[in-house]
Every structure is written in C-alpha cells, then in structure tokens.
Amino acid sequence: QVQLVESGGGLVEAGGSLRLSCTASGLTFGSYAAGWYRQAPGKEREFVAAINYNGASTYYADSVTGRFTVSRDNAKNTMYLQMNDVRPEDAAVYYCNADSLGLSTYYSGDSSRHDYWGQGTQVTVSS
C-alpha cells in the first residue's frame, strides 16, 4: 500500500520560515518525480514545486520562485519543501505527490495525472 505522509506544517509568522516533509512508503520513491501543491480555502489547488527522481532538476511556480526550495533524500524516502520569507498568501493545505512519468506531468499542468497523493498538512501564516 502506497502512502505519502506530509509533516511540518503549522503556524508561521509572515517573513518566517518553515520546512515541510513528505515521507513515502510502499513504492520505490527514487523512481518517481515528486511535487508539492497547495489549496487555500475557496481556491483551486495550485502547483508549488516539483523535483525529478534524483533531485537533479526542479520546477517552481512563479509565486514561490526564490523563496521556496524543493529537495529530496531518496535514502530516507523523503521530499522536503523549505519555505522562506513566507507570506500570508502562502497559507494553505500543502499536499505532496509522486509521479512515475517524471516532471513532464508537472509541466503539463494536469494534476489529475499524478499517481499518488498525501493527505495534506496545514500551513497558517500570521501577519
């Protein structure tokens, strides 16, 4: 049974930092690209960042470029999202996912094609 479990969410002050983790089990994580999406109340789910299977390539939404960094440690079956200079508009539930087809699915913008999803972790930003 494949599971992706997000952790590290919580309350952060505007301008502060937070690191999210996504730990995978039940799959060969190092064979999958992985990514982060977020959904704020009343808004559609949006892409945040993605990383290819070995960490050599990354892809970011314009809204987080320069502030967020996605990374992974395949030995720990874990992906991270380092969030710096957090803004109120970053508040959302953050979801991780995995994709067997690599970064191409993230480039396509069709999130329904990803293979596996986590349950999400809440990020709240105080201003």
Short mmCIF file of N, CA and C in Angstrom, two decimals, residues 14-127:
data_model
loop_
_atom_site.label_atom_id
_atom_site.label_comp_id
_atom_site.label_asym_id
_atom_site.label_seq_id
_atom_site.Cartn_x
_atom_site.Cartn_y
_atom_site.Cartn_z
N ALA A 14 4.60 35.87 9.19
CA ALA A 14 4.98 36.40 7.88
C ALA A 14 6.45 36.80 7.92
N GLY A 15 7.17 36.39 6.88
CA GLY A 15 8.60 36.63 6.82
C GLY A 15 9.43 35.52 7.41
N GLY A 16 8.79 34.59 8.06
CA GLY A 16 9.49 33.48 8.69
C GLY A 16 9.70 32.31 7.75
N SER A 17 10.16 31.20 8.33
CA SER A 17 10.49 30.01 7.56
C SER A 17 9.82 28.78 8.14
N LEU A 18 9.64 27.81 7.27
CA LEU A 18 9.03 26.54 7.67
C LEU A 18 9.54 25.48 6.71
N ARG A 19 9.74 24.26 7.20
CA ARG A 19 10.14 23.17 6.32
C ARG A 19 9.12 22.05 6.40
N LEU A 20 8.56 21.74 5.26
CA LEU A 20 7.64 20.61 5.15
C LEU A 20 8.39 19.36 4.70
N SER A 21 7.90 18.22 5.16
CA SER A 21 8.46 16.94 4.74
C SER A 21 7.35 16.06 4.16
N CYS A 22 7.73 15.20 3.26
CA CYS A 22 6.80 14.22 2.68
C CYS A 22 7.53 12.89 2.65
N THR A 23 7.07 11.95 3.46
CA THR A 23 7.72 10.65 3.56
C THR A 23 6.88 9.59 2.86
N ALA A 24 7.52 8.86 1.98
CA ALA A 24 6.82 7.87 1.17
C ALA A 24 7.10 6.45 1.65
N SER A 25 6.13 5.58 1.47
CA SER A 25 6.29 4.16 1.76
C SER A 25 5.47 3.37 0.76
N GLY A 26 5.86 2.12 0.55
CA GLY A 26 5.12 1.26 -0.36
C GLY A 26 5.43 1.44 -1.83
N LEU A 27 6.45 2.25 -2.13
CA LEU A 27 6.87 2.43 -3.52
C LEU A 27 8.36 2.70 -3.54
N THR A 28 8.96 2.52 -4.71
CA THR A 28 10.37 2.84 -4.87
C THR A 28 10.46 4.34 -5.13
N PHE A 29 10.55 5.10 -4.06
CA PHE A 29 10.42 6.55 -4.15
C PHE A 29 11.44 7.14 -5.11
N GLY A 30 12.62 6.59 -5.14
CA GLY A 30 13.67 7.12 -6.00
C GLY A 30 13.41 6.95 -7.48
N SER A 31 12.34 6.27 -7.83
CA SER A 31 11.97 6.10 -9.24
C SER A 31 10.89 7.08 -9.68
N TYR A 32 10.45 7.92 -8.77
CA TYR A 32 9.36 8.84 -9.04
C TYR A 32 9.81 10.29 -8.95
N ALA A 33 9.27 11.11 -9.83
CA ALA A 33 9.31 12.54 -9.58
C ALA A 33 8.32 12.83 -8.45
N ALA A 34 8.48 13.94 -7.79
CA ALA A 34 7.58 14.27 -6.69
C ALA A 34 7.35 15.77 -6.66
N GLY A 35 6.25 16.15 -6.07
CA GLY A 35 5.94 17.57 -6.08
C GLY A 35 5.05 18.00 -4.94
N TRP A 36 4.89 19.31 -4.86
CA TRP A 36 4.03 19.93 -3.85
C TRP A 36 2.96 20.77 -4.54
N TYR A 37 1.75 20.68 -4.02
CA TYR A 37 0.64 21.53 -4.40
C TYR A 37 0.07 22.14 -3.13
N ARG A 38 -0.75 23.15 -3.29
CA ARG A 38 -1.42 23.74 -2.13
C ARG A 38 -2.83 24.18 -2.51
N GLN A 39 -3.67 24.22 -1.49
CA GLN A 39 -5.03 24.68 -1.70
C GLN A 39 -5.47 25.52 -0.52
N ALA A 40 -5.82 26.75 -0.80
CA ALA A 40 -6.33 27.65 0.20
C ALA A 40 -7.86 27.60 0.19
N PRO A 41 -8.51 27.97 1.28
CA PRO A 41 -9.97 27.94 1.34
C PRO A 41 -10.59 28.75 0.21
N GLY A 42 -11.53 28.15 -0.49
CA GLY A 42 -12.23 28.85 -1.55
C GLY A 42 -11.46 28.97 -2.85
N LYS A 43 -10.27 28.38 -2.89
CA LYS A 43 -9.45 28.48 -4.11
C LYS A 43 -9.17 27.09 -4.66
N GLU A 44 -8.79 27.07 -5.93
CA GLU A 44 -8.42 25.81 -6.54
C GLU A 44 -7.03 25.39 -6.08
N ARG A 45 -6.79 24.09 -6.15
CA ARG A 45 -5.47 23.58 -5.85
C ARG A 45 -4.48 24.11 -6.89
N GLU A 46 -3.31 24.51 -6.42
CA GLU A 46 -2.31 25.06 -7.33
C GLU A 46 -0.96 24.41 -7.13
N PHE A 47 -0.23 24.34 -8.21
CA PHE A 47 1.11 23.77 -8.20
C PHE A 47 2.06 24.70 -7.45
N VAL A 48 3.00 24.09 -6.70
CA VAL A 48 4.00 24.85 -5.97
C VAL A 48 5.42 24.55 -6.47
N ALA A 49 5.79 23.28 -6.42
CA ALA A 49 7.17 22.91 -6.79
C ALA A 49 7.23 21.42 -7.09
N ALA A 50 8.22 21.04 -7.88
CA ALA A 50 8.43 19.62 -8.18
C ALA A 50 9.91 19.34 -8.36
N ILE A 51 10.25 18.07 -8.22
CA ILE A 51 11.65 17.65 -8.32
C ILE A 51 11.69 16.31 -9.03
N ASN A 52 12.71 16.12 -9.86
CA ASN A 52 12.76 14.87 -10.61
C ASN A 52 13.26 13.74 -9.70
N TYR A 53 13.38 12.54 -10.24
CA TYR A 53 13.59 11.35 -9.43
C TYR A 53 14.89 11.38 -8.62
N ASN A 54 15.94 12.04 -9.14
CA ASN A 54 17.22 12.03 -8.42
C ASN A 54 17.60 13.40 -7.86
N GLY A 55 16.70 14.35 -7.98
CA GLY A 55 16.96 15.67 -7.42
C GLY A 55 17.74 16.61 -8.30
N ALA A 56 18.07 16.18 -9.52
CA ALA A 56 18.91 17.00 -10.38
C ALA A 56 18.15 18.14 -11.03
N SER A 57 16.83 18.00 -11.14
CA SER A 57 16.02 19.04 -11.79
C SER A 57 14.86 19.43 -10.90
N THR A 58 14.58 20.71 -10.86
CA THR A 58 13.46 21.21 -10.08
C THR A 58 12.63 22.18 -10.92
N TYR A 59 11.43 22.43 -10.45
CA TYR A 59 10.50 23.28 -11.19
C TYR A 59 9.62 23.97 -10.16
N TYR A 60 9.42 25.29 -10.33
CA TYR A 60 8.69 26.06 -9.34
C TYR A 60 7.60 26.91 -9.98
N ALA A 61 6.57 27.14 -9.22
CA ALA A 61 5.60 28.16 -9.60
C ALA A 61 6.25 29.52 -9.46
N ASP A 62 5.84 30.46 -10.29
CA ASP A 62 6.41 31.80 -10.23
C ASP A 62 6.23 32.43 -8.86
N SER A 63 5.12 32.13 -8.22
CA SER A 63 4.79 32.77 -6.94
C SER A 63 5.74 32.39 -5.81
N VAL A 64 6.48 31.30 -5.96
CA VAL A 64 7.36 30.85 -4.88
C VAL A 64 8.83 30.84 -5.29
N THR A 65 9.11 31.09 -6.54
CA THR A 65 10.49 31.08 -7.02
C THR A 65 11.33 32.09 -6.24
N GLY A 66 12.46 31.59 -5.76
CA GLY A 66 13.35 32.45 -4.98
C GLY A 66 13.07 32.42 -3.50
N ARG A 67 11.94 31.88 -3.09
CA ARG A 67 11.59 31.80 -1.67
C ARG A 67 11.51 30.35 -1.17
N PHE A 68 11.02 29.46 -2.00
CA PHE A 68 10.86 28.05 -1.63
C PHE A 68 11.91 27.21 -2.34
N THR A 69 12.33 26.14 -1.67
CA THR A 69 13.27 25.21 -2.27
C THR A 69 12.78 23.79 -2.04
N VAL A 70 12.68 23.03 -3.11
CA VAL A 70 12.30 21.63 -3.01
C VAL A 70 13.56 20.77 -3.09
N SER A 71 13.61 19.73 -2.27
CA SER A 71 14.75 18.82 -2.28
C SER A 71 14.26 17.44 -1.88
N ARG A 72 15.13 16.47 -1.99
CA ARG A 72 14.74 15.11 -1.62
C ARG A 72 15.95 14.33 -1.13
N ASP A 73 15.66 13.33 -0.30
CA ASP A 73 16.66 12.39 0.18
C ASP A 73 16.09 11.00 -0.07
N ASN A 74 16.49 10.40 -1.17
CA ASN A 74 15.91 9.10 -1.52
C ASN A 74 16.29 7.99 -0.54
N ALA A 75 17.40 8.14 0.13
CA ALA A 75 17.77 7.15 1.14
C ALA A 75 16.78 7.14 2.30
N LYS A 76 16.11 8.27 2.50
CA LYS A 76 15.10 8.38 3.56
C LYS A 76 13.68 8.38 3.00
N ASN A 77 13.57 8.18 1.69
CA ASN A 77 12.24 8.20 1.03
C ASN A 77 11.47 9.47 1.37
N THR A 78 12.17 10.59 1.38
CA THR A 78 11.56 11.83 1.85
C THR A 78 11.87 12.99 0.91
N MET A 79 10.86 13.82 0.70
CA MET A 79 11.00 15.07 -0.04
C MET A 79 10.73 16.21 0.92
N TYR A 80 11.37 17.34 0.68
CA TYR A 80 11.23 18.49 1.55
C TYR A 80 10.79 19.72 0.76
N LEU A 81 10.17 20.64 1.47
CA LEU A 81 9.89 21.96 0.91
C LEU A 81 10.32 22.98 1.95
N GLN A 82 11.43 23.64 1.68
CA GLN A 82 11.90 24.71 2.55
C GLN A 82 11.21 25.99 2.12
N MET A 83 10.46 26.57 3.03
CA MET A 83 9.69 27.78 2.75
C MET A 83 10.32 28.94 3.51
N ASN A 84 10.85 29.89 2.79
CA ASN A 84 11.44 31.08 3.40
C ASN A 84 10.65 32.31 3.00
N ASP A 85 10.79 33.36 3.81
CA ASP A 85 10.07 34.61 3.53
C ASP A 85 8.60 34.32 3.27
N VAL A 86 8.00 33.58 4.17
CA VAL A 86 6.61 33.16 3.99
C VAL A 86 5.69 34.39 4.03
N ARG A 87 4.70 34.37 3.17
CA ARG A 87 3.75 35.47 3.05
C ARG A 87 2.35 35.00 3.42
N PRO A 88 1.46 35.91 3.78
CA PRO A 88 0.09 35.50 4.12
C PRO A 88 -0.58 34.70 3.01
N GLU A 89 -0.27 35.02 1.77
CA GLU A 89 -0.89 34.30 0.65
C GLU A 89 -0.36 32.87 0.49
N ASP A 90 0.65 32.51 1.27
CA ASP A 90 1.14 31.13 1.24
C ASP A 90 0.34 30.20 2.14
N ALA A 91 -0.54 30.75 2.94
CA ALA A 91 -1.36 29.94 3.84
C ALA A 91 -2.27 29.01 3.03
N ALA A 92 -2.22 27.73 3.35
CA ALA A 92 -2.98 26.73 2.60
C ALA A 92 -2.73 25.36 3.21
N VAL A 93 -3.46 24.39 2.71
CA VAL A 93 -3.11 23.00 2.96
C VAL A 93 -2.14 22.58 1.86
N TYR A 94 -1.00 22.04 2.26
CA TYR A 94 0.03 21.64 1.31
C TYR A 94 0.00 20.12 1.14
N TYR A 95 -0.03 19.69 -0.11
CA TYR A 95 -0.10 18.28 -0.46
C TYR A 95 1.15 17.88 -1.24
N CYS A 96 1.67 16.70 -0.95
CA CYS A 96 2.75 16.17 -1.78
C CYS A 96 2.19 15.06 -2.67
N ASN A 97 2.91 14.80 -3.74
CA ASN A 97 2.51 13.71 -4.61
C ASN A 97 3.72 13.09 -5.30
N ALA A 98 3.48 12.00 -5.99
CA ALA A 98 4.54 11.30 -6.71
C ALA A 98 4.05 10.95 -8.09
N ASP A 99 4.98 10.96 -9.05
CA ASP A 99 4.59 10.73 -10.43
C ASP A 99 5.64 9.88 -11.13
N SER A 100 5.18 8.78 -11.71
CA SER A 100 6.09 7.84 -12.36
C SER A 100 6.59 8.34 -13.71
N LEU A 101 5.96 9.38 -14.26
CA LEU A 101 6.33 9.86 -15.59
C LEU A 101 7.33 11.02 -15.53
N GLY A 102 7.78 11.38 -14.34
CA GLY A 102 8.76 12.44 -14.26
C GLY A 102 8.16 13.82 -14.21
N LEU A 103 8.96 14.83 -14.52
CA LEU A 103 8.50 16.21 -14.40
C LEU A 103 7.52 16.61 -15.50
N SER A 104 7.41 15.82 -16.56
CA SER A 104 6.54 16.22 -17.68
C SER A 104 5.10 16.44 -17.24
N THR A 105 4.64 15.63 -16.31
CA THR A 105 3.26 15.80 -15.85
C THR A 105 3.09 17.13 -15.12
N TYR A 106 4.11 17.53 -14.38
CA TYR A 106 4.04 18.82 -13.69
C TYR A 106 4.06 19.96 -14.70
N TYR A 107 4.86 19.85 -15.74
CA TYR A 107 4.90 20.87 -16.78
C TYR A 107 3.55 20.98 -17.49
N SER A 108 2.84 19.85 -17.60
CA SER A 108 1.57 19.84 -18.34
C SER A 108 0.48 20.61 -17.62
N GLY A 109 0.61 20.73 -16.29
CA GLY A 109 -0.42 21.43 -15.54
C GLY A 109 -1.64 20.59 -15.21
N ASP A 110 -1.60 19.30 -15.57
CA ASP A 110 -2.74 18.42 -15.33
C ASP A 110 -2.47 17.60 -14.08
N SER A 111 -2.88 18.10 -12.93
CA SER A 111 -2.59 17.44 -11.67
C SER A 111 -3.35 16.13 -11.50
N SER A 112 -4.39 15.90 -12.29
CA SER A 112 -5.16 14.66 -12.16
C SER A 112 -4.36 13.45 -12.62
N ARG A 113 -3.25 13.67 -13.30
CA ARG A 113 -2.47 12.56 -13.84
C ARG A 113 -1.43 12.01 -12.87
N HIS A 114 -1.22 12.68 -11.73
CA HIS A 114 -0.22 12.20 -10.78
C HIS A 114 -0.68 10.89 -10.17
N ASP A 115 0.30 10.05 -9.81
CA ASP A 115 -0.03 8.70 -9.36
C ASP A 115 -0.54 8.65 -7.92
N TYR A 116 0.15 9.31 -7.02
CA TYR A 116 -0.17 9.19 -5.60
C TYR A 116 -0.16 10.56 -4.93
N TRP A 117 -1.02 10.69 -3.93
CA TRP A 117 -1.13 11.93 -3.17
C TRP A 117 -1.11 11.65 -1.68
N GLY A 118 -0.59 12.63 -0.92
CA GLY A 118 -0.69 12.59 0.52
C GLY A 118 -1.99 13.25 0.97
N GLN A 119 -2.17 13.29 2.29
CA GLN A 119 -3.41 13.82 2.87
C GLN A 119 -3.33 15.31 3.16
N GLY A 120 -2.15 15.86 3.16
CA GLY A 120 -2.01 17.30 3.34
C GLY A 120 -1.57 17.70 4.74
N THR A 121 -0.93 18.87 4.81
CA THR A 121 -0.55 19.47 6.07
C THR A 121 -0.86 20.96 6.00
N GLN A 122 -1.41 21.49 7.08
CA GLN A 122 -1.88 22.87 7.09
C GLN A 122 -0.73 23.83 7.40
N VAL A 123 -0.64 24.88 6.62
CA VAL A 123 0.29 25.98 6.89
C VAL A 123 -0.54 27.24 7.12
N THR A 124 -0.36 27.83 8.28
CA THR A 124 -1.06 29.05 8.64
C THR A 124 -0.04 30.16 8.82
N VAL A 125 -0.33 31.32 8.28
CA VAL A 125 0.62 32.44 8.33
C VAL A 125 -0.01 33.59 9.10
N SER A 126 0.68 34.05 10.11
CA SER A 126 0.20 35.20 10.88
C SER A 126 0.91 36.46 10.39
N SER A 127 0.16 37.51 10.26
CA SER A 127 0.73 38.76 9.74
C SER A 127 0.79 39.83 10.82
#
